[in-house]
XYZ file of C-alpha atoms in Angstrom:
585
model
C 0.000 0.000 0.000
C 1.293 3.809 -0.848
C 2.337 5.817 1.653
C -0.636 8.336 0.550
C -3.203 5.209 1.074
C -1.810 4.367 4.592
C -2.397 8.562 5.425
C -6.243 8.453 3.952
C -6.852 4.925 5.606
C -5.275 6.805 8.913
C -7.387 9.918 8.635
C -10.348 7.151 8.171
C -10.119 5.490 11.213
C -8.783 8.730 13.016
C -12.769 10.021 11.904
C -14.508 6.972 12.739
C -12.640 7.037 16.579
C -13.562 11.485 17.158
C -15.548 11.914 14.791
C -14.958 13.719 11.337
C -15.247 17.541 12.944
C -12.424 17.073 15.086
C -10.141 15.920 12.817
C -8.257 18.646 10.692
C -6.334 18.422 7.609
C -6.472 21.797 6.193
C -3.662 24.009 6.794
C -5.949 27.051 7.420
C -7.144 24.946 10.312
C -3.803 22.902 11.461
C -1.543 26.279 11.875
C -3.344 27.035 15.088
C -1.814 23.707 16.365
C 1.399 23.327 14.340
C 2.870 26.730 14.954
C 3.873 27.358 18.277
C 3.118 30.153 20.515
C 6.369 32.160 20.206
C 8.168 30.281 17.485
C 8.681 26.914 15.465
C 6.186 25.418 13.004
C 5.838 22.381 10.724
C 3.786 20.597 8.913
C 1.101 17.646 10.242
C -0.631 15.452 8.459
C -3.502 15.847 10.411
C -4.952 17.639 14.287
C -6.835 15.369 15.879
C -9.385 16.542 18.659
C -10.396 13.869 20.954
C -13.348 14.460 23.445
C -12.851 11.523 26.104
C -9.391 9.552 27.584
C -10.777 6.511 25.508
C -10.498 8.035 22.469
C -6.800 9.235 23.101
C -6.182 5.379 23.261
C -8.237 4.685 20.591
C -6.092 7.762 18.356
C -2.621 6.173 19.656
C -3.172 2.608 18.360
C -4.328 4.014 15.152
C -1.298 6.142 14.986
C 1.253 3.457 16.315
C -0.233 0.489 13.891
C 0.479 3.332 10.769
C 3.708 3.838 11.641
C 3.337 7.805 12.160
C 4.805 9.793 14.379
C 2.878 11.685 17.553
C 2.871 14.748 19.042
C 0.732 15.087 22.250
C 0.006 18.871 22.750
C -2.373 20.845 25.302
C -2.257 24.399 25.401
C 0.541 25.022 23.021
C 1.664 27.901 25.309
C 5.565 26.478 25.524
C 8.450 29.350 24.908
C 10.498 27.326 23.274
C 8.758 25.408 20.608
C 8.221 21.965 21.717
C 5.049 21.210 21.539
C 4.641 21.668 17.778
C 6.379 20.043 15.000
C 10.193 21.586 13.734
C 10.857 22.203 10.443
C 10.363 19.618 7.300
C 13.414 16.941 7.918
C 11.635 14.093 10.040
C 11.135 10.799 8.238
C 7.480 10.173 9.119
C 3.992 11.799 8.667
C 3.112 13.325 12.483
C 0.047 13.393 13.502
C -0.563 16.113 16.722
C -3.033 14.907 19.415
C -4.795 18.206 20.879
C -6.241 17.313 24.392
C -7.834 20.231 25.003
C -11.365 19.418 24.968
C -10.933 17.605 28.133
C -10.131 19.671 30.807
C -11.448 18.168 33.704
C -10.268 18.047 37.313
C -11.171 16.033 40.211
C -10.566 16.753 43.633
C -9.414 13.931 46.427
C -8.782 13.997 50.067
C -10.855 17.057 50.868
C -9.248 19.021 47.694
C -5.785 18.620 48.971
C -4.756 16.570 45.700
C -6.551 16.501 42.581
C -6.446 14.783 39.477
C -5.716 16.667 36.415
C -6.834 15.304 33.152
C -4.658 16.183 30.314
C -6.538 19.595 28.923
C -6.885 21.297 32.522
C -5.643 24.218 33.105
C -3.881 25.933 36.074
C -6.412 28.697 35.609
C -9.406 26.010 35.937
C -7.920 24.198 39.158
C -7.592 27.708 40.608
C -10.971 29.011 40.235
C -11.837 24.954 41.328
C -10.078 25.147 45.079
C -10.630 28.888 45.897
C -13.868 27.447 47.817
C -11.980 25.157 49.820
C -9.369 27.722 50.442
C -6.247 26.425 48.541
C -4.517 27.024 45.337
C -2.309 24.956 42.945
C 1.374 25.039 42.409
C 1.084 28.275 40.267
C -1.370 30.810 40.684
C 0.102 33.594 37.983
C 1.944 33.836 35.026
C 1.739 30.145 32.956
C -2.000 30.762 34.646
C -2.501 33.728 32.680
C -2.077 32.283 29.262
C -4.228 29.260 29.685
C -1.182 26.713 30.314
C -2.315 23.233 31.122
C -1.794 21.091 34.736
C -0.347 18.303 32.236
C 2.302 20.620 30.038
C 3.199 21.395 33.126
C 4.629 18.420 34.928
C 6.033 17.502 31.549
C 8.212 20.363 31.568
C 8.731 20.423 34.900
C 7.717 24.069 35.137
C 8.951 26.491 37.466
C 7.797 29.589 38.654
C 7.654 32.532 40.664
C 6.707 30.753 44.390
C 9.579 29.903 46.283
C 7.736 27.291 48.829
C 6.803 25.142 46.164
C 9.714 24.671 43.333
C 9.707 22.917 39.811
C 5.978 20.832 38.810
C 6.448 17.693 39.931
C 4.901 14.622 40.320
C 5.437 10.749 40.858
C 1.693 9.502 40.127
C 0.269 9.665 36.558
C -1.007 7.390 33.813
C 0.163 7.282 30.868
C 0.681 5.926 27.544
C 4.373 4.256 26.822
C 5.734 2.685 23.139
C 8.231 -0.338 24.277
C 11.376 -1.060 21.629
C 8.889 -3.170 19.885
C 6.324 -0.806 19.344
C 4.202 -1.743 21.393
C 1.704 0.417 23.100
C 0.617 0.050 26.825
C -1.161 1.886 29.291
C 0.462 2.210 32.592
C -1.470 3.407 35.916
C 0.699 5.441 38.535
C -2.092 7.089 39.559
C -2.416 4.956 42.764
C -5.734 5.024 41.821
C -7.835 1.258 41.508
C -9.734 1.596 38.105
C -9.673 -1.813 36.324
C -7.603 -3.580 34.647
C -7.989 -2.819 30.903
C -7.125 0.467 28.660
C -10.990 0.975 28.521
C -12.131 0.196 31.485
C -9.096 2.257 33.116
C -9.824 5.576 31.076
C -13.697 5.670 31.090
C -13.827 4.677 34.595
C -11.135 7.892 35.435
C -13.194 9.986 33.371
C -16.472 9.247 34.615
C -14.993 9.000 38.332
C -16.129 5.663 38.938
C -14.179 4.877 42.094
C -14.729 5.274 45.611
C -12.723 6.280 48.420
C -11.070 2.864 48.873
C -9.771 3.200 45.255
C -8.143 6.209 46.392
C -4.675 4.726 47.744
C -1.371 7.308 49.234
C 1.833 5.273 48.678
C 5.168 6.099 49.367
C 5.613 8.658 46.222
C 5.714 12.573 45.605
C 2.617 14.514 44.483
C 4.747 17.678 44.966
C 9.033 18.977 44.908
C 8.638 18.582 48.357
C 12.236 18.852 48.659
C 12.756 22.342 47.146
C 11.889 24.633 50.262
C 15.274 23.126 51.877
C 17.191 22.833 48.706
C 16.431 27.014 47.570
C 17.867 27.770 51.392
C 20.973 26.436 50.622
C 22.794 29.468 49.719
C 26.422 27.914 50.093
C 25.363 25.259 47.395
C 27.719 25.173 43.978
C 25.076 24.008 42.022
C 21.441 25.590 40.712
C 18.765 25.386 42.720
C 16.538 24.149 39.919
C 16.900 24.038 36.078
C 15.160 21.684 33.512
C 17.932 18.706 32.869
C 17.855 18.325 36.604
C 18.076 14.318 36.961
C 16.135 14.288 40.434
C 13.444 15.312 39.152
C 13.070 13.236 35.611
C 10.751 10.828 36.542
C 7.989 8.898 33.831
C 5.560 12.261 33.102
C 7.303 14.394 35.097
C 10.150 16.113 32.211
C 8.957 13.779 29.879
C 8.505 16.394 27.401
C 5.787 14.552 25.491
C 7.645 11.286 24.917
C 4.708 9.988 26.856
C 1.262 10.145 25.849
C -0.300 11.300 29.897
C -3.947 10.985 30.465
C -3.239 12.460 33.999
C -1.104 13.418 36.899
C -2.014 14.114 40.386
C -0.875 16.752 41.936
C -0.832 18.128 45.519
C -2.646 21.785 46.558
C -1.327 24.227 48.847
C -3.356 26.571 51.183
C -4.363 29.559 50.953
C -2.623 32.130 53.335
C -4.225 33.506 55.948
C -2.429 36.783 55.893
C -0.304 38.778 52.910
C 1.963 41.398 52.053
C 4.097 42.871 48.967
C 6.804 45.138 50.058
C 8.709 46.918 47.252
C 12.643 47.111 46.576
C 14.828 49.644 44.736
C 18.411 49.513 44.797
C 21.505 50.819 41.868
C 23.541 48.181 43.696
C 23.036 45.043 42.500
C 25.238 43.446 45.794
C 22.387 44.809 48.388
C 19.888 42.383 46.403
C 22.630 39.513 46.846
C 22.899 39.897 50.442
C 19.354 40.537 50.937
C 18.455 37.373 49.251
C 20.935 35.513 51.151
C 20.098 36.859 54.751
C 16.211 35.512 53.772
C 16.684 32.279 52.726
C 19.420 31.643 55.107
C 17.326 33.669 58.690
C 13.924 33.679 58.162
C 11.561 31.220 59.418
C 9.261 31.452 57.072
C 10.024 31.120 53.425
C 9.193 34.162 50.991
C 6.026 33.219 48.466
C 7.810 34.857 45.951
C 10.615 37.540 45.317
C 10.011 38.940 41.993
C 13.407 41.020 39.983
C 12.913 43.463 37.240
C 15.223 45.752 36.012
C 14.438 49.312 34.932
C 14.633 49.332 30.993
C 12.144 46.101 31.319
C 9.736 47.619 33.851
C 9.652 50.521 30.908
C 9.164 47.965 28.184
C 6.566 46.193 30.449
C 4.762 49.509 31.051
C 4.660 50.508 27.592
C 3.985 47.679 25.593
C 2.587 45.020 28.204
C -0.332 47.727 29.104
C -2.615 46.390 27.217
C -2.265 43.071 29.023
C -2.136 44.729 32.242
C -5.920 46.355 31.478
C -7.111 43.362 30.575
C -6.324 41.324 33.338
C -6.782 44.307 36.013
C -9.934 44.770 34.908
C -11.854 42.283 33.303
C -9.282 39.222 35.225
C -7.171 36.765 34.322
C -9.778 33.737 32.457
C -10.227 36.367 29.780
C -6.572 36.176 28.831
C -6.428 32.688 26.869
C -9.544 34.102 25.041
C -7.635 36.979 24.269
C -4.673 35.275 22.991
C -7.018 32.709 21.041
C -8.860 35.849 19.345
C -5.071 37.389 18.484
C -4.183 33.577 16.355
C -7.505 33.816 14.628
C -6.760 37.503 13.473
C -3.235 37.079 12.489
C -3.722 33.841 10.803
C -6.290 35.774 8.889
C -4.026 38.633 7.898
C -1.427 36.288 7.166
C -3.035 35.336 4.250
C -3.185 38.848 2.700
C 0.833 39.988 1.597
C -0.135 43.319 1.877
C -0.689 43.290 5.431
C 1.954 43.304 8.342
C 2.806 40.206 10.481
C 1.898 39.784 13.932
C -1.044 42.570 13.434
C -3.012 41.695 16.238
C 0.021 42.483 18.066
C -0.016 46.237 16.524
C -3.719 46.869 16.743
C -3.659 46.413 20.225
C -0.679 48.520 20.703
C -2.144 51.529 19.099
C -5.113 51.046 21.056
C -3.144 50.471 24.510
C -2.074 54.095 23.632
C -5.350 55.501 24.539
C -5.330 54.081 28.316
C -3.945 56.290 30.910
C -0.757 55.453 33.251
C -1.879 52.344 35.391
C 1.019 51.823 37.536
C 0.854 53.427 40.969
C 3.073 56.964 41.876
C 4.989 55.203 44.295
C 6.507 52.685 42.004
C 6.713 55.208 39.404
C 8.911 57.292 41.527
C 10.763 54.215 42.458
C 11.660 53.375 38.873
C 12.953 57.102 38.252
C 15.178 56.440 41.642
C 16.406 52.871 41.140
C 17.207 50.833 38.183
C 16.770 47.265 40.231
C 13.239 46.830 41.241
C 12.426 43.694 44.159
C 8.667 42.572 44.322
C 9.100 40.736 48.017
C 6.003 39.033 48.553
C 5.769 37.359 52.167
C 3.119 35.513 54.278
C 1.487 34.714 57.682
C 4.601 34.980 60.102
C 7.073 35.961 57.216
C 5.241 39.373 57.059
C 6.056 40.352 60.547
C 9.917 38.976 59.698
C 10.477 40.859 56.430
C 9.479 44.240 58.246
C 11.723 44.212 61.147
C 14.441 42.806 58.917
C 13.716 46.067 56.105
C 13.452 48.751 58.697
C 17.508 48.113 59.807
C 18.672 46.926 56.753
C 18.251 49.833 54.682
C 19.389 52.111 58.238
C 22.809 50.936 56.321
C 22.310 49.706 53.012
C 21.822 51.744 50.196
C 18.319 51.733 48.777
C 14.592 51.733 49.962
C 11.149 49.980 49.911
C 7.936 50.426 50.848
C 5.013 48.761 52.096
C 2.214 47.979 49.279
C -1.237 48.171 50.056
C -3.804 45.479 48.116
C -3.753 46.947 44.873
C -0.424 48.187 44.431
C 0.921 44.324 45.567
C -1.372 43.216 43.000
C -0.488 45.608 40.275
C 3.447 45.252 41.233
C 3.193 41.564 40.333
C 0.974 41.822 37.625
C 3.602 44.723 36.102
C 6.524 41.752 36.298
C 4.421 39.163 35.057
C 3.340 41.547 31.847
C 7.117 41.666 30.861
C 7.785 38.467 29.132
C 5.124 39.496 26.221
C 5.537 42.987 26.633
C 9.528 42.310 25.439
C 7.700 40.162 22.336
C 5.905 43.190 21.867
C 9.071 45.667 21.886
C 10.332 43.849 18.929
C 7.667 43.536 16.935
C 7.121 47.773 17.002
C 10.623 48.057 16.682
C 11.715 45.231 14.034
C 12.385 47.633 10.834
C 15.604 48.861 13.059
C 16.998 46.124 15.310
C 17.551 42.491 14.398
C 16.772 39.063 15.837
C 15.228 38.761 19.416
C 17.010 35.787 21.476
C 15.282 34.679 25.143
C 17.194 32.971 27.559
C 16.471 31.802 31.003
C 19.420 30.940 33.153
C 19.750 28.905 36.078
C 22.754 30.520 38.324
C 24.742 29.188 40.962
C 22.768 29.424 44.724
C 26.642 30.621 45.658
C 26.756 32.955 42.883
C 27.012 36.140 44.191
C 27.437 38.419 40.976
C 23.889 37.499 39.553
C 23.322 40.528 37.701
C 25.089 39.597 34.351
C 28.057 41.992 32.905
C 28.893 40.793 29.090
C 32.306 40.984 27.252
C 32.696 43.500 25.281
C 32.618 41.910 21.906
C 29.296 40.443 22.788
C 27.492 43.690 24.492
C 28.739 45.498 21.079
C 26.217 43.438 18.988
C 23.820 43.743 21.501
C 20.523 46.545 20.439
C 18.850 46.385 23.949
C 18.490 44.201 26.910
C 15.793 42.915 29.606
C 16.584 41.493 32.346
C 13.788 40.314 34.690
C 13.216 36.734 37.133
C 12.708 34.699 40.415
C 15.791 36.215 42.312
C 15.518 33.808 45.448
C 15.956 30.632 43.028
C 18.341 32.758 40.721
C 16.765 31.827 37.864
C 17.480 34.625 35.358
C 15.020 35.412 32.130
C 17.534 37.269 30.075
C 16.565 38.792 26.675
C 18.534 40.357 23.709
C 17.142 41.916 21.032
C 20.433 42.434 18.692
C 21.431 44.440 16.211
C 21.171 44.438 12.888
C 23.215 42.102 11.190
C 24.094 40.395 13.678
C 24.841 36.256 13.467
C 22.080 35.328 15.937
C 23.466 31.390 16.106
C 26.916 32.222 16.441
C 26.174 34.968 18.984
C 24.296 32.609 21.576
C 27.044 30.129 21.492
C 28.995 32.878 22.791
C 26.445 33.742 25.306
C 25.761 30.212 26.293
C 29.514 29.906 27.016
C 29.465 32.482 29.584
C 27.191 30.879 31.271
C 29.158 27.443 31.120
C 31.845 29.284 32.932
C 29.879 30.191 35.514
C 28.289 27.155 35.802
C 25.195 27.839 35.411
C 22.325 25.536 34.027
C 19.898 26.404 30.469
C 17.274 26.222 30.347
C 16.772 26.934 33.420
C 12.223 26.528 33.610
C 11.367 26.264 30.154
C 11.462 23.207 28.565
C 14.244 22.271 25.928
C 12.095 22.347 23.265
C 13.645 22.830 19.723
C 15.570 25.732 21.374
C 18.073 23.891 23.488
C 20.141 20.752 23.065
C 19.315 17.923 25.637
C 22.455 17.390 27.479
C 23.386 13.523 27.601
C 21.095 13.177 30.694
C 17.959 14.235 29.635
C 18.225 12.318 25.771
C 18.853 9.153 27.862
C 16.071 9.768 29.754
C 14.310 10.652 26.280
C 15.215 7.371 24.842
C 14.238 5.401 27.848
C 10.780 6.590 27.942
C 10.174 6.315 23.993
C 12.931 4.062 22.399
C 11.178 3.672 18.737
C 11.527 7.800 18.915
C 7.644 7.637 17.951
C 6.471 10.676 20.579
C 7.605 13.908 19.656
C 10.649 13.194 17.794
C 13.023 16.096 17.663
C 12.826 17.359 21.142
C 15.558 18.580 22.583
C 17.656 18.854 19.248
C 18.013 15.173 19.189
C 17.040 12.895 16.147
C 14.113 13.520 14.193
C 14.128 9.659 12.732
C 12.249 6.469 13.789
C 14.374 4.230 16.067
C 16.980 7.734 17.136
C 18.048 6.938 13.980
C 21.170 9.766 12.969
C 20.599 12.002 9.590
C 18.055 13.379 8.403
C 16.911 16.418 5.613
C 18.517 19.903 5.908
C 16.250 21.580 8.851
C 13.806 24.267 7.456
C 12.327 25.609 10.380
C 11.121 29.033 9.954
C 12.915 30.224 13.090
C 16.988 30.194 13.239
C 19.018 27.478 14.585
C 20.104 29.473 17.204
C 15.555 29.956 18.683
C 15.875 33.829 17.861
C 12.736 34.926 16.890
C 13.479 36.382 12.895
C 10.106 37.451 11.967
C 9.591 40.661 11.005
């Protein structure tokens, strides 16, 4: 049989299992799923839609017995591209499995795990536990854009709270392909639901099980680890970074070489009492020993402790305001609408030459133009004083702790802060958390006179005392403008260069990566490889393990592209460089 009759007798039974809607072949429909949300694209045979956990299987045995590859996909919020396919040089059709018509979430033990099914999102489980007074690993930023529970653990996300470290989890169920090619079903959930693929999946998704079902063995539902590990300031090593081997385990970092159905997760409560307090400094040092007298005194841990330096907080005011309004005022569930409604427009325009790319991006610029100032005085007056900006955000007996410790600090130090009420903590984080599309933004208004924007986050050293970066020369030459904003008590650095003109974007971040090898420091350092970053030797053998026939996601990580890890391949045409910078114009 042709290859093109194995494809139309896939796309057959691929209909007959979802049902003909939700499977998509036309490439006016597909680009919402095969290009990714900040770079990368390919080409896929076909999106497939499934509505229930059965009909995942159902998809995956189709897909396995043609001999295609798979790539499992939920959100397809990633930074770095790996949830979509790369380029043109892979040796097999790919078929991408969107989960994102089943998003829901089930709550155990009185809400203080739940179970995630592969198209929930953080934003969902939030709005799910508020009543019972707890809230899930992350509770802004990945939130904000719709990310799912599932991308999560298999990118072992980080983010901003410093209680609660990298997504993690030890109890899933998921779908594995064995060096044979054989697909299986394997329940980590600790979770009795039968004993076959069917029976396992529709009773999960119809939550046939009782109490007794519900078993708690000896395994992590949470980094449980990472509040002692980030107070280690004396440590040589990161305190958390993607290739991290202790926390590689099945789903969790599997980067979608497993097909997961879904993870539980622990919840975290709510605090009983709050507070933001604001830091500006020109020294970069008083931020190193401040950071270092908190992790290594306080009792309590900080929530969070928020950097941003001043040329981003004016890129984040300017051109992240319109993100800012919208989740200020109307909240945060409108923002994955939003961002849906800005694909739909510029896939549109994209289809008219005449008309600039990334226009949704412009449109709402302009408009954003129109709002007044929405950052309070007293961090505007801040950010004319100080060029390194400190969101401290502290809890229940930490509160009381950070305000003795502030009052005789700065007595000596060199700097100030000041107390936030409600809204000003609120709009202080929500100005930080703004910055990582506002610097997207930035380029795309600016991209007739600079040249390629490159994002890197950076895992430092929790000895490293000099963690504001100072380049070479020959490397700051080339440089057009840079951001520099992150989680300061985990020293994990998002650093962004938009370079000039001309510039050899490639050959510039090897330079930039070796810096960072000197100071050993880890990349990425939250964000998953993707088709961004090579896998170091670590995380491609625990790539292989988990899919040996290379059949999930091939590519990831920069590794082989071919059935069986197979070396070779077609000359890469990605539309982004080599080197992730973001070329489009």
């Amino acid at each position: 049989m042709s290859e093109h009759a194995i494809n139309h007798a896939l796309i057959q039974q691929l209909s007959a299992a979802v049902g003909a809607s939700y499977v998509l072949t036309d490439r006016s429909k597909t680009i919402a799923y095969s290009k990714g949300f900040r770079f990368g694209s390919g080409e896929a045979l076909a999106v497939v839609r499934p509505g229930t956990l059965f009909e995942i299987w159902q998809v995956l045995q189709a897909c396995v017995a043609a001999d295609v590859a798979i790539i499992m996909q939920a959100a397809n919020t990633g930074l770095t591209g790996g949830s979509t396919p790369d380029g043109k040089d892979y040796d097999r059709a790919i078929v991408i499995v969107s989960t994102m018509r089943i998003t829901q979430i089930q709550l155990i033990d009185d809400a203080k795990q739940i179970i995630g099914l592969p198209g929930s999102t953080l934003f969902g489980l939030e709005e799910v536990l508020a009543p019972y007074g707890r809230e899930p690993h992350s509770v802004i930023g990945s939130s904000c854009i719709g990310a799912s529970i599932v991308g999560g653990i298999c990118n072992n996300s980080g983010g901003a709270l410093v209680q609660r470290g990298p997504a993690y989890t030890e109890l899933s169920l998921f779908a594995q392909i064995d060096q044979n090619g054989e697909l299986s079903l394997v329940n980590n959930l600790g979770i009795e639901l039968g004993t076959s693929p069917e029976e396992i999946l529709t009773n999960l998704q119809q939550q046939k099980y009782s109490k007794d079902d519900v078993k708690f063995p000896q395994m992590r539902a949470s980094d449980d680890e990472y509040h002692q590990r980030v107070r280690d300031v004396d440590a040589q090593t990161p305190s958390r970074f993607n290739n991290d081997g202790r926390r590689l385990y099945q789903s969790s970092g599997c980067a979608g070489k497993l097909a997961v159905f879904a993870v539980r997760i622990d919840t975290f409560p709510i605090a009983k009492k709050q507070q933001v307090f604001y830091v500006g400094t020109n020294d970069a040092e008083v931020l190193a020993k401040m950071r270092r007298d908190i992790l290594s005194t306080f009792k309590t841990l900080p929530v969070s402790g928020e950097y941003i330096h001043r040329d981003c907080y004016d890129a984040s005011k300017k051109y992240g305001k319109d993100t800012f309004v919208v989740i200020d005022k109307l909240g945060s569930g409108y923002i994955p609408k939003l961002f849906g409604l800005k694909r739909t427009v510029d896939r549109i325009a994209d289809k008219f030459s005449f008309l600039p790319k990334k226009i949704s991006d412009r449109m709402m610029q302009y408009m954003s133009y129109l709002w007044p100032n929405h950052l309070p005085k007293k961090m505007e007056d801040y950010r004319d004083k100080y060029q390194h900006h400190w969101i401290l955000e502290m809890n229940n007996d930490g509160v009381d702790e950070a305000r003795v410790y502030l009052q005789t600090f700065f007595q000596k130090n060199e700097g100030d802060y000041f107390e936030c009420t409600p809204e000003e903590g609120e709009k202080a984080i929500l100005h930080r958390f703004v910055a990582g599309g506002a610097i997207g933004r930035y380029h795309i208004m600016n991209s007739n006179e600079l040249g390629a924007l490159m994002t890197l986050d950076v895992a430092l050293r929790r000895n490293d005392s000099q963690w504001f970066e100072t380049l070479p020369a020959e490397i700051e030459e080339q440089i057009a403008v840079k951001f520099y904003y992150g989680h300061l008590f985990c020293h994990v650095m998002h650093q962004n260069y938009i370079l000039k003109k001309g510039v050899d974007g490639k050959a510039l971040k090897e330079k930039l990566l070796a810096t960072f090898d000197e100071r050993q420091a880890e990349y990425p350092a939250e964000h998953n490889v993707g088709h961004e970053y090579f896998a170091k030797p670590a995380l491609k053998g625990f790539y292989q393990k988990l899919d040996p026939t290379n059949t999930f996601n091939p590519g990831i990580g920069k590794t082989s592209k071919l059935k069986n890890w197979a070396e070779g391949g077609l000359k890469n045409e990605a539309s982004t460089t080599s080197c992730g910078c973001s070329t489009k114009k």
